[in-house]
Coordinates of C-alpha atoms and ligand atoms in Angstrom, one line a residue:
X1290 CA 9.6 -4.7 -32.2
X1291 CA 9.4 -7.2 -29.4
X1292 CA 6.5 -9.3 -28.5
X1293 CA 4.5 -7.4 -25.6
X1294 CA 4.0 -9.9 -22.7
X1295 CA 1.1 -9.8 -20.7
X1296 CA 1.0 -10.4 -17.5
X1297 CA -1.0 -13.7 -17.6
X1298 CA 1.6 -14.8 -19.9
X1299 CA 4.4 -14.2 -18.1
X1300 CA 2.2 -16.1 -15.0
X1301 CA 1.6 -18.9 -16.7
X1302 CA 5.3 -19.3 -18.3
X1303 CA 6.6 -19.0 -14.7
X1304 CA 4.2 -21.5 -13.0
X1305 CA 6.8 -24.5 -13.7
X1306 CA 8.9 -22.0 -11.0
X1307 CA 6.6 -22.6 -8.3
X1308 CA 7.1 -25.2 -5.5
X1309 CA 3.6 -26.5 -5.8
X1310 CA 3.2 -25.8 -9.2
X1311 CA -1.0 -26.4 -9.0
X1312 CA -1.9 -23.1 -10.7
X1313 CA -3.4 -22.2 -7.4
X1314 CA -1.0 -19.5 -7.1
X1315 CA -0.9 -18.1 -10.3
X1316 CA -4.8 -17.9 -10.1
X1317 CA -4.2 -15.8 -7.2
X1318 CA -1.8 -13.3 -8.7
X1319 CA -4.3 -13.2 -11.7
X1320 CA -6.8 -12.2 -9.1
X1321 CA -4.7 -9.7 -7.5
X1322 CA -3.7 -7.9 -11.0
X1323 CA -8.0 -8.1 -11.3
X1324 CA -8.6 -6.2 -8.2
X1325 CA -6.1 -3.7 -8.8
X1326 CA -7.0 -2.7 -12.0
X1327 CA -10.8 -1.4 -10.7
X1328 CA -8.5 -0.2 -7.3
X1329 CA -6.6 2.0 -10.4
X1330 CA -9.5 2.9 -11.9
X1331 CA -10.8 4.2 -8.7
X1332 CA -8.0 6.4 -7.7
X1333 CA -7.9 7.6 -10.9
X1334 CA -11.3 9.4 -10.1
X1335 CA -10.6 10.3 -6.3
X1336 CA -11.0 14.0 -7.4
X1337 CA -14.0 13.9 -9.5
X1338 CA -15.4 11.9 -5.9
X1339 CA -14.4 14.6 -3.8
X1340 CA -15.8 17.3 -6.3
X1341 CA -18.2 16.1 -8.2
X1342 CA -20.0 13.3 -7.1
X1343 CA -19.8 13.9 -4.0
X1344 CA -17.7 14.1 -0.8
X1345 CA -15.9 10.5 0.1
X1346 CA -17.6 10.0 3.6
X1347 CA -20.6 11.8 2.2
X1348 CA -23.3 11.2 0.1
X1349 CA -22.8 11.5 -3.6
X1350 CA -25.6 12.9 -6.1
X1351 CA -27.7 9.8 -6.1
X1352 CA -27.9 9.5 -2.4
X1353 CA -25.5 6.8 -2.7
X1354 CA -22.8 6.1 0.4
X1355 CA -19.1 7.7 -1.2
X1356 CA -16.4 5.1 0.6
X1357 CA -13.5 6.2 1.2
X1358 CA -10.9 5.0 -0.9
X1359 CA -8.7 3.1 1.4
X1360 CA -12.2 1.1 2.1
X1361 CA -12.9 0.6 -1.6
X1362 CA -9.5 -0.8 -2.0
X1363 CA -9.8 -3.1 0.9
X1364 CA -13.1 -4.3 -0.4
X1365 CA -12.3 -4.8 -3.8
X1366 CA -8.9 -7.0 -2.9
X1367 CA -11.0 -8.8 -0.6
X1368 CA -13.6 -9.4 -2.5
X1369 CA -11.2 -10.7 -5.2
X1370 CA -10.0 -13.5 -2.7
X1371 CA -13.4 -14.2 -1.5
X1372 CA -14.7 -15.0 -5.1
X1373 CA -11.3 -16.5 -6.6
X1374 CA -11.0 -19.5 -3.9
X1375 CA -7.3 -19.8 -3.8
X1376 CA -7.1 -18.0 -0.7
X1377 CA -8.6 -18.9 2.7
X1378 CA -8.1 -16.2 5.1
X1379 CA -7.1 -12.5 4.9
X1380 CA -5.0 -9.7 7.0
X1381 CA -5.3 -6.4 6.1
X1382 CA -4.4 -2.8 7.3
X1383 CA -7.8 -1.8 7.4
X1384 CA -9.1 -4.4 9.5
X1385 CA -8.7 -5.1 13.2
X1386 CA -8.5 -8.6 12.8
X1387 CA -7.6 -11.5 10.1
X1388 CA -10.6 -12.5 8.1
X1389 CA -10.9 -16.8 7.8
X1390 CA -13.2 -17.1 4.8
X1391 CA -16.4 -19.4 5.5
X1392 CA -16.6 -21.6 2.5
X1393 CA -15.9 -24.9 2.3
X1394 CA -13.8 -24.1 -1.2
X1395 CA -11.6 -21.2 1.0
X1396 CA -11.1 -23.9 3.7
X1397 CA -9.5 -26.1 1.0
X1398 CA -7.4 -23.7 -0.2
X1399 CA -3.9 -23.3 0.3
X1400 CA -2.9 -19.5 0.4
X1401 CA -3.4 -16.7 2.8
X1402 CA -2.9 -12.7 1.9
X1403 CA -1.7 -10.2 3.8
X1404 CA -1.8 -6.2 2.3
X1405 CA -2.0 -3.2 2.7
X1406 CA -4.8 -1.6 0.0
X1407 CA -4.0 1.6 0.0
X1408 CA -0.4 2.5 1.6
X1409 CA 0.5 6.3 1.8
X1410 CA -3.0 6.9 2.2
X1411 CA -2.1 10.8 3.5
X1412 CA -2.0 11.4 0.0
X1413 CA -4.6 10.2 -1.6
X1414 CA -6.4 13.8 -1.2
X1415 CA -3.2 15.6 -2.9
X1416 CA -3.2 13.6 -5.8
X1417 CA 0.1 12.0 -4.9
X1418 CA 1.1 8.4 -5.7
X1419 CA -0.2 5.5 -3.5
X1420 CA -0.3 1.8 -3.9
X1421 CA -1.3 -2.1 -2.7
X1422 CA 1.4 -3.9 -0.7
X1423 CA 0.9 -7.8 -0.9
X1424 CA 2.5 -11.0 0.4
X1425 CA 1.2 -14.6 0.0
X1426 CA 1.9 -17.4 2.4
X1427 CA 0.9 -21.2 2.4
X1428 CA -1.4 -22.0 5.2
X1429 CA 0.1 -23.6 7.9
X1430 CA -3.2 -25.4 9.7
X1431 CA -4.9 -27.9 8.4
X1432 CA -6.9 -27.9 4.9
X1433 CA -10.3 -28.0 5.1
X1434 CA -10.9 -25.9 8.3
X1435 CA -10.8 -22.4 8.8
X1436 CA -7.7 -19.9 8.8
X1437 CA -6.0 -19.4 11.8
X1438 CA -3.9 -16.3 13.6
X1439 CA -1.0 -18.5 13.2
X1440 CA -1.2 -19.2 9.1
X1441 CA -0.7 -14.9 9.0
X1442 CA 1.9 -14.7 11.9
X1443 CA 4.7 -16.6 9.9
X1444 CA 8.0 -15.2 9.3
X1445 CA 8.7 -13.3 6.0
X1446 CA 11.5 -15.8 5.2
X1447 CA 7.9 -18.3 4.7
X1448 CA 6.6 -15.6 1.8
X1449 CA 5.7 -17.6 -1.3
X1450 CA 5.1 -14.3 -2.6
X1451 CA 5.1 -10.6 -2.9
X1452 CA 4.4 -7.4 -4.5
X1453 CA 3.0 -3.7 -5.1
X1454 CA 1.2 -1.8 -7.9
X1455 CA 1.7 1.8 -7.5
X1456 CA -1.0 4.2 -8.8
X1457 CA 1.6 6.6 -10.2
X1458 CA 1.6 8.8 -13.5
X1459 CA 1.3 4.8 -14.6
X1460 CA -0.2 2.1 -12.7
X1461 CA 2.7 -0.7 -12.5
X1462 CA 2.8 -4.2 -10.9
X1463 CA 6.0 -5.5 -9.3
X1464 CA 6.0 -9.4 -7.6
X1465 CA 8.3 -12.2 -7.1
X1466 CA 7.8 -15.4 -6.2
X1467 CA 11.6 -15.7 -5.4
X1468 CA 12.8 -15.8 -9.0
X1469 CA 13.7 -12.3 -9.2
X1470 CA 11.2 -9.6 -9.4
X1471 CA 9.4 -8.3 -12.6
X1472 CA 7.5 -5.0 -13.0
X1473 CA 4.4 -5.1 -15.9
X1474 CA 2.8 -1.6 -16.8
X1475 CA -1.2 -1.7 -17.1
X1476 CA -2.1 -0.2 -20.4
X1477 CA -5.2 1.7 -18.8
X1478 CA -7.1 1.3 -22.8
X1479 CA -7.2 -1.9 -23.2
X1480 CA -7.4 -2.8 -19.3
X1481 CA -3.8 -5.4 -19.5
X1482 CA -0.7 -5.3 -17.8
X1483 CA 2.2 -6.0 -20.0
X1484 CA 6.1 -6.6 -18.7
X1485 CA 7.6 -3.0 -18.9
X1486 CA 10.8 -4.2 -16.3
X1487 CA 12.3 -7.4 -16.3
X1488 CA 14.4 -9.0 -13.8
X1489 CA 14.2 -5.8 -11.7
X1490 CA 17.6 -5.4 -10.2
X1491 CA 18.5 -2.7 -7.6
X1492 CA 21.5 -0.4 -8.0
X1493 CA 24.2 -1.8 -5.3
X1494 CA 25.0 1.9 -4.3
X1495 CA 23.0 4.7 -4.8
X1496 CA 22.1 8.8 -4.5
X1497 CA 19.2 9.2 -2.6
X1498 CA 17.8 8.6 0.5
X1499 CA 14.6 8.8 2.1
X1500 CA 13.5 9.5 5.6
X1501 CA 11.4 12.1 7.4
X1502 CA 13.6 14.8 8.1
X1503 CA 10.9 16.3 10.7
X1504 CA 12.2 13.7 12.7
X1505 CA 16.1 14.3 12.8
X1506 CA 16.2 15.3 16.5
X1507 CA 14.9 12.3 17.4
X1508 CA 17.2 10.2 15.6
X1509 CA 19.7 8.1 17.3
X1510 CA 23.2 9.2 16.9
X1511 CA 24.4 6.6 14.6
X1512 CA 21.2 7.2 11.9
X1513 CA 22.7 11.1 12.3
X1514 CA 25.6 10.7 11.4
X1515 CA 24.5 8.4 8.5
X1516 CA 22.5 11.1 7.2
X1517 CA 25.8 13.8 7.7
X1518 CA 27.6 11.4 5.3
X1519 CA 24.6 11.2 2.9
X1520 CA 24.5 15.9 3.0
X1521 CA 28.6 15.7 2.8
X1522 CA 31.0 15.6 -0.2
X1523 CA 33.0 12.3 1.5
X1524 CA 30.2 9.8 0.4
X1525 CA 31.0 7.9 -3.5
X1526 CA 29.6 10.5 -5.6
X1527 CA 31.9 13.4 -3.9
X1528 CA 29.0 15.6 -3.1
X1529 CA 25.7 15.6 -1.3
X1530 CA 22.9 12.9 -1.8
X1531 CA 19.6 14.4 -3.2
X1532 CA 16.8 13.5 -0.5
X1533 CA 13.2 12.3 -1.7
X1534 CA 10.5 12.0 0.2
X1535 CA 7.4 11.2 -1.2
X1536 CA 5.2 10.0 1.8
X1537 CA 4.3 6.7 0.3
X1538 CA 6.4 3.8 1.2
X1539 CA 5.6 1.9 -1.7
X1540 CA 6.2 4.7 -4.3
X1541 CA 9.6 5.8 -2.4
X1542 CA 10.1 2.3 -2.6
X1543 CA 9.7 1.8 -6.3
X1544 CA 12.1 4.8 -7.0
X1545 CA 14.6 3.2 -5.4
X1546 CA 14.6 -0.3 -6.4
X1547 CA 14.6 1.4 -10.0
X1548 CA 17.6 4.4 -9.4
X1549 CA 19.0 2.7 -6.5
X1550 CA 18.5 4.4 -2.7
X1551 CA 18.1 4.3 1.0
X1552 CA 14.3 4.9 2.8
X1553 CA 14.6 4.5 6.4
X1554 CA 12.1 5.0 8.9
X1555 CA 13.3 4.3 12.6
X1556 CA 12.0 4.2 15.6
X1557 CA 11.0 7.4 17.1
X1558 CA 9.0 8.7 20.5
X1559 CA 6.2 9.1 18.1
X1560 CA 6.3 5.7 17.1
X1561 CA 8.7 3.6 19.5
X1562 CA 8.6 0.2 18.1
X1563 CA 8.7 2.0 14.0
X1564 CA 6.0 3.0 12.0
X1565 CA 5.5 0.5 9.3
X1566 CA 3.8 -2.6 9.9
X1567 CA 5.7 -5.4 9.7
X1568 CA 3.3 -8.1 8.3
X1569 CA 1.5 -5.6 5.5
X1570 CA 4.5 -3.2 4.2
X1571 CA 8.0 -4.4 5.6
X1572 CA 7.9 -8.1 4.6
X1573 CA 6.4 -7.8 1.2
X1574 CA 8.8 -5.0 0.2
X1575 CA 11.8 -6.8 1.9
X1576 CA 11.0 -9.8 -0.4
X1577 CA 11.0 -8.0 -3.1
X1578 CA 14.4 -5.9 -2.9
X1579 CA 16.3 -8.8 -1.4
X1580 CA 15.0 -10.4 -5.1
X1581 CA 16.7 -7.4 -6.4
X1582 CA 20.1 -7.6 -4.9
X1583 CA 18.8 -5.0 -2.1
X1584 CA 18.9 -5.7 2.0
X1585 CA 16.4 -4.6 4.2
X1586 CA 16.8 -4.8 8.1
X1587 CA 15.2 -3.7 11.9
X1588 CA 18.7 -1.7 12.3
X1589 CA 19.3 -5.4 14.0
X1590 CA 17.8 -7.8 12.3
X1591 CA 16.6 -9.0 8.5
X1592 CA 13.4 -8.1 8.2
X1593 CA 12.5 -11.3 6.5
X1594 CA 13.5 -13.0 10.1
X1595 CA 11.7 -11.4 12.6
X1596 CA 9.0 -13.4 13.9
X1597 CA 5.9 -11.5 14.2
X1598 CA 3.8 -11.8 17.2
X1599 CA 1.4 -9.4 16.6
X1600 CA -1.0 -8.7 13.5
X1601 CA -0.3 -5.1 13.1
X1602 CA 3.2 -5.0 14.6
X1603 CA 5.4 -2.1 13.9
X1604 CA 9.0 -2.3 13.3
X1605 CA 12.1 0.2 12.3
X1606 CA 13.0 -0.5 8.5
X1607 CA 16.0 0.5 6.7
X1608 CA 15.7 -1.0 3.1
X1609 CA 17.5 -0.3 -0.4
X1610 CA 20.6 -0.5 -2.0
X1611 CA 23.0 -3.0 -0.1
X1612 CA 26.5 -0.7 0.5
X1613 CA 23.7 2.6 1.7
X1614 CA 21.9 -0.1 4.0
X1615 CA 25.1 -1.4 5.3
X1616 CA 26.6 2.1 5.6
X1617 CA 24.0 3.2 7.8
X1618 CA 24.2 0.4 10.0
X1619 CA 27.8 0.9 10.2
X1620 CA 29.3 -1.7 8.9
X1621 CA 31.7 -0.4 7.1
Ligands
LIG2925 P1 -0.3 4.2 5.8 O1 -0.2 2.8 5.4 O2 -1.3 4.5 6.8 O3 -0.4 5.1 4.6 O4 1.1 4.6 6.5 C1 2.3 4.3 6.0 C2 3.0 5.5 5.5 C3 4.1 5.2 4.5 O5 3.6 5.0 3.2 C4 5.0 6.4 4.5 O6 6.2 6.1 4.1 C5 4.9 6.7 6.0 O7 3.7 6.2 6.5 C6 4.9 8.2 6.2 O8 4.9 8.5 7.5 P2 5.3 10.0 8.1 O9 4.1 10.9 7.6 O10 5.4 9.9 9.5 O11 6.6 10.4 7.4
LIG2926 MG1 0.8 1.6 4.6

């Protein structure tokens, strides 16, 4: 049998990787793995909240406040940050603005976060998979004063790093930090994550594609007639695509990088500028299948080079396997 690696091993053997090779960083990712674990633990119980202690919202049986479990997972990521000191400012989904930590250790340090805590968060009440979106950028003021809007509006190309765990039938933690991406399984008895996938690649073609079909008739001609190839016999495989849809970016995501895959949510009259935010799901995710072999794009432009200008900015995003992703956009 092989030696299990955990995932602080596999940190720590990688740090030499890093640019500023401090330990800072790999403090942070230790942190992150830490606040996911009790974010896992959490959704493990979402039922019994809802059932049996007590509405989320509501009170539970001791009187106590029930959080809902996007907030608990924005919480306990933030809170990880807060305490762990390698990180001074936040951006997440769930708030309205960034978050520049006060101490005079977070204004020394050297990272900012950006995530989503709980992406596909429609499902959290069907007991469907859901997961944390990540992606770490150096600061760009000064150290020793506080965050600024302009350290979380930087270009994904500037990501020192990124990743999800996905609260599936296992919880699994995917990052890179732009060596290639590794997935580590979290063994839920003992409470460690250990490498279950290295050096992630994604399939260069694939079968399945991703998108929500409700939508077709407002779908630009060109995504139509993508998704006509994808239901015909004339694609690779000589017959139709299977379509998945799961709801949750980052578990149609996962699928994908793994089995190879299109998801591709456009822009729509529901959501003209795209639905997914650029800063909190696209980057991250783009990162990470780029890592893989994978391309993600706008429909126009690389994800990883759109400058954002706004803290919850939406954009289009076609990601996956890199002959689907350049199929759809036409290009050959
Ligand atoms: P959320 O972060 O509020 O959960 O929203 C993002 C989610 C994605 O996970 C998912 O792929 C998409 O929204 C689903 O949107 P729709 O219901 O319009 O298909
Ligand atoms: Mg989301």
């Amino acid at each position: 049998m092989s030696k299990l690696i955990t995932l602080h091993e596999f940190i720590v053997s990688r740090q030499k990787d890093f640019p500023f090779a401090t330990g800072e960083l790999s403090r942070l990712l230790s942190d992150i793995a830490f606040a996911s674990k009790i974010v896992s633990n959490d959704v493990r119980k979402a039922g019994l909240v809802d059932h049996i202690l007590g509405a989320q919202g509501g009170q539970n049986i001791q009187g106590e406040e029930q959080q809902k479990l996007d907030v608990v997972a924005d919480n306990a990521f933030i809170n990880a940050f807060r305490n762990g000191g390698e990180v001074c400012g936040i951006a997440s989904e769930e708030n309205d603005d960034f978050v520049a930590f006060e101490s005079q250790a977070a204004q020394n340090a050297n990272y900012v976060v950006l995530f989503d805590p709980l992406d596909g968060s429609s499902n959290i009440d069907v007991n469907v998979s859901i997961g944390t979106i990540f992606s770490i950028y150096r600061r760009v003021s000064a150290q020793g004063s506080r965050a600024t809007l302009a350290d979380m509006l930087q270009a994904g190309t500037q990501q020192v790093a990124a990743g999800y765990v996905l609260y599936g039938s296992s919880t699994i933690l995917v990052y890179t930090t732009g060596n290639g991406v590794n997935g580590f399984t979290l063994d839920p008895a003992i409470g460690e994550f250990f490498l279950s996938h290295p050096d992630m690649q994604m399939p260069e073609n694939g079968r399945l594609y991703s998108v929500n079909e409700g939508n077709l008739n407002d779908f630009d001609p060109q995504l139509r007639a993508y998704l006509a190839y994808c239901q015909s016999n004339d694609n690779q495989t000589g017959k139709p695509y299977s379509g998945r849809y799961i709801g949750s970016l980052v578990a149609d995501f996962h699928r994908n990088l793994i089995k190879g895959g299109i998801y591709i949510y456009p822009c729509v009259p529901a959501a003209p500028e795209g639905r997914l935010r650029l800063l909190y799901e696209c980057n991250p995710l783009a990162f990470i299948a780029e890592q893989a072999g994978g391309v993600a794009t706008n429909g126009k432009t690389r994800i990883l080079e759109i400058e954002p200008s706004a803290l919850h900015q939406r954009v289009g995003l076609y990601i996956g396997s890199k002959l689907m992703v350049e199929k759809a956009m036409g290009l050959h």
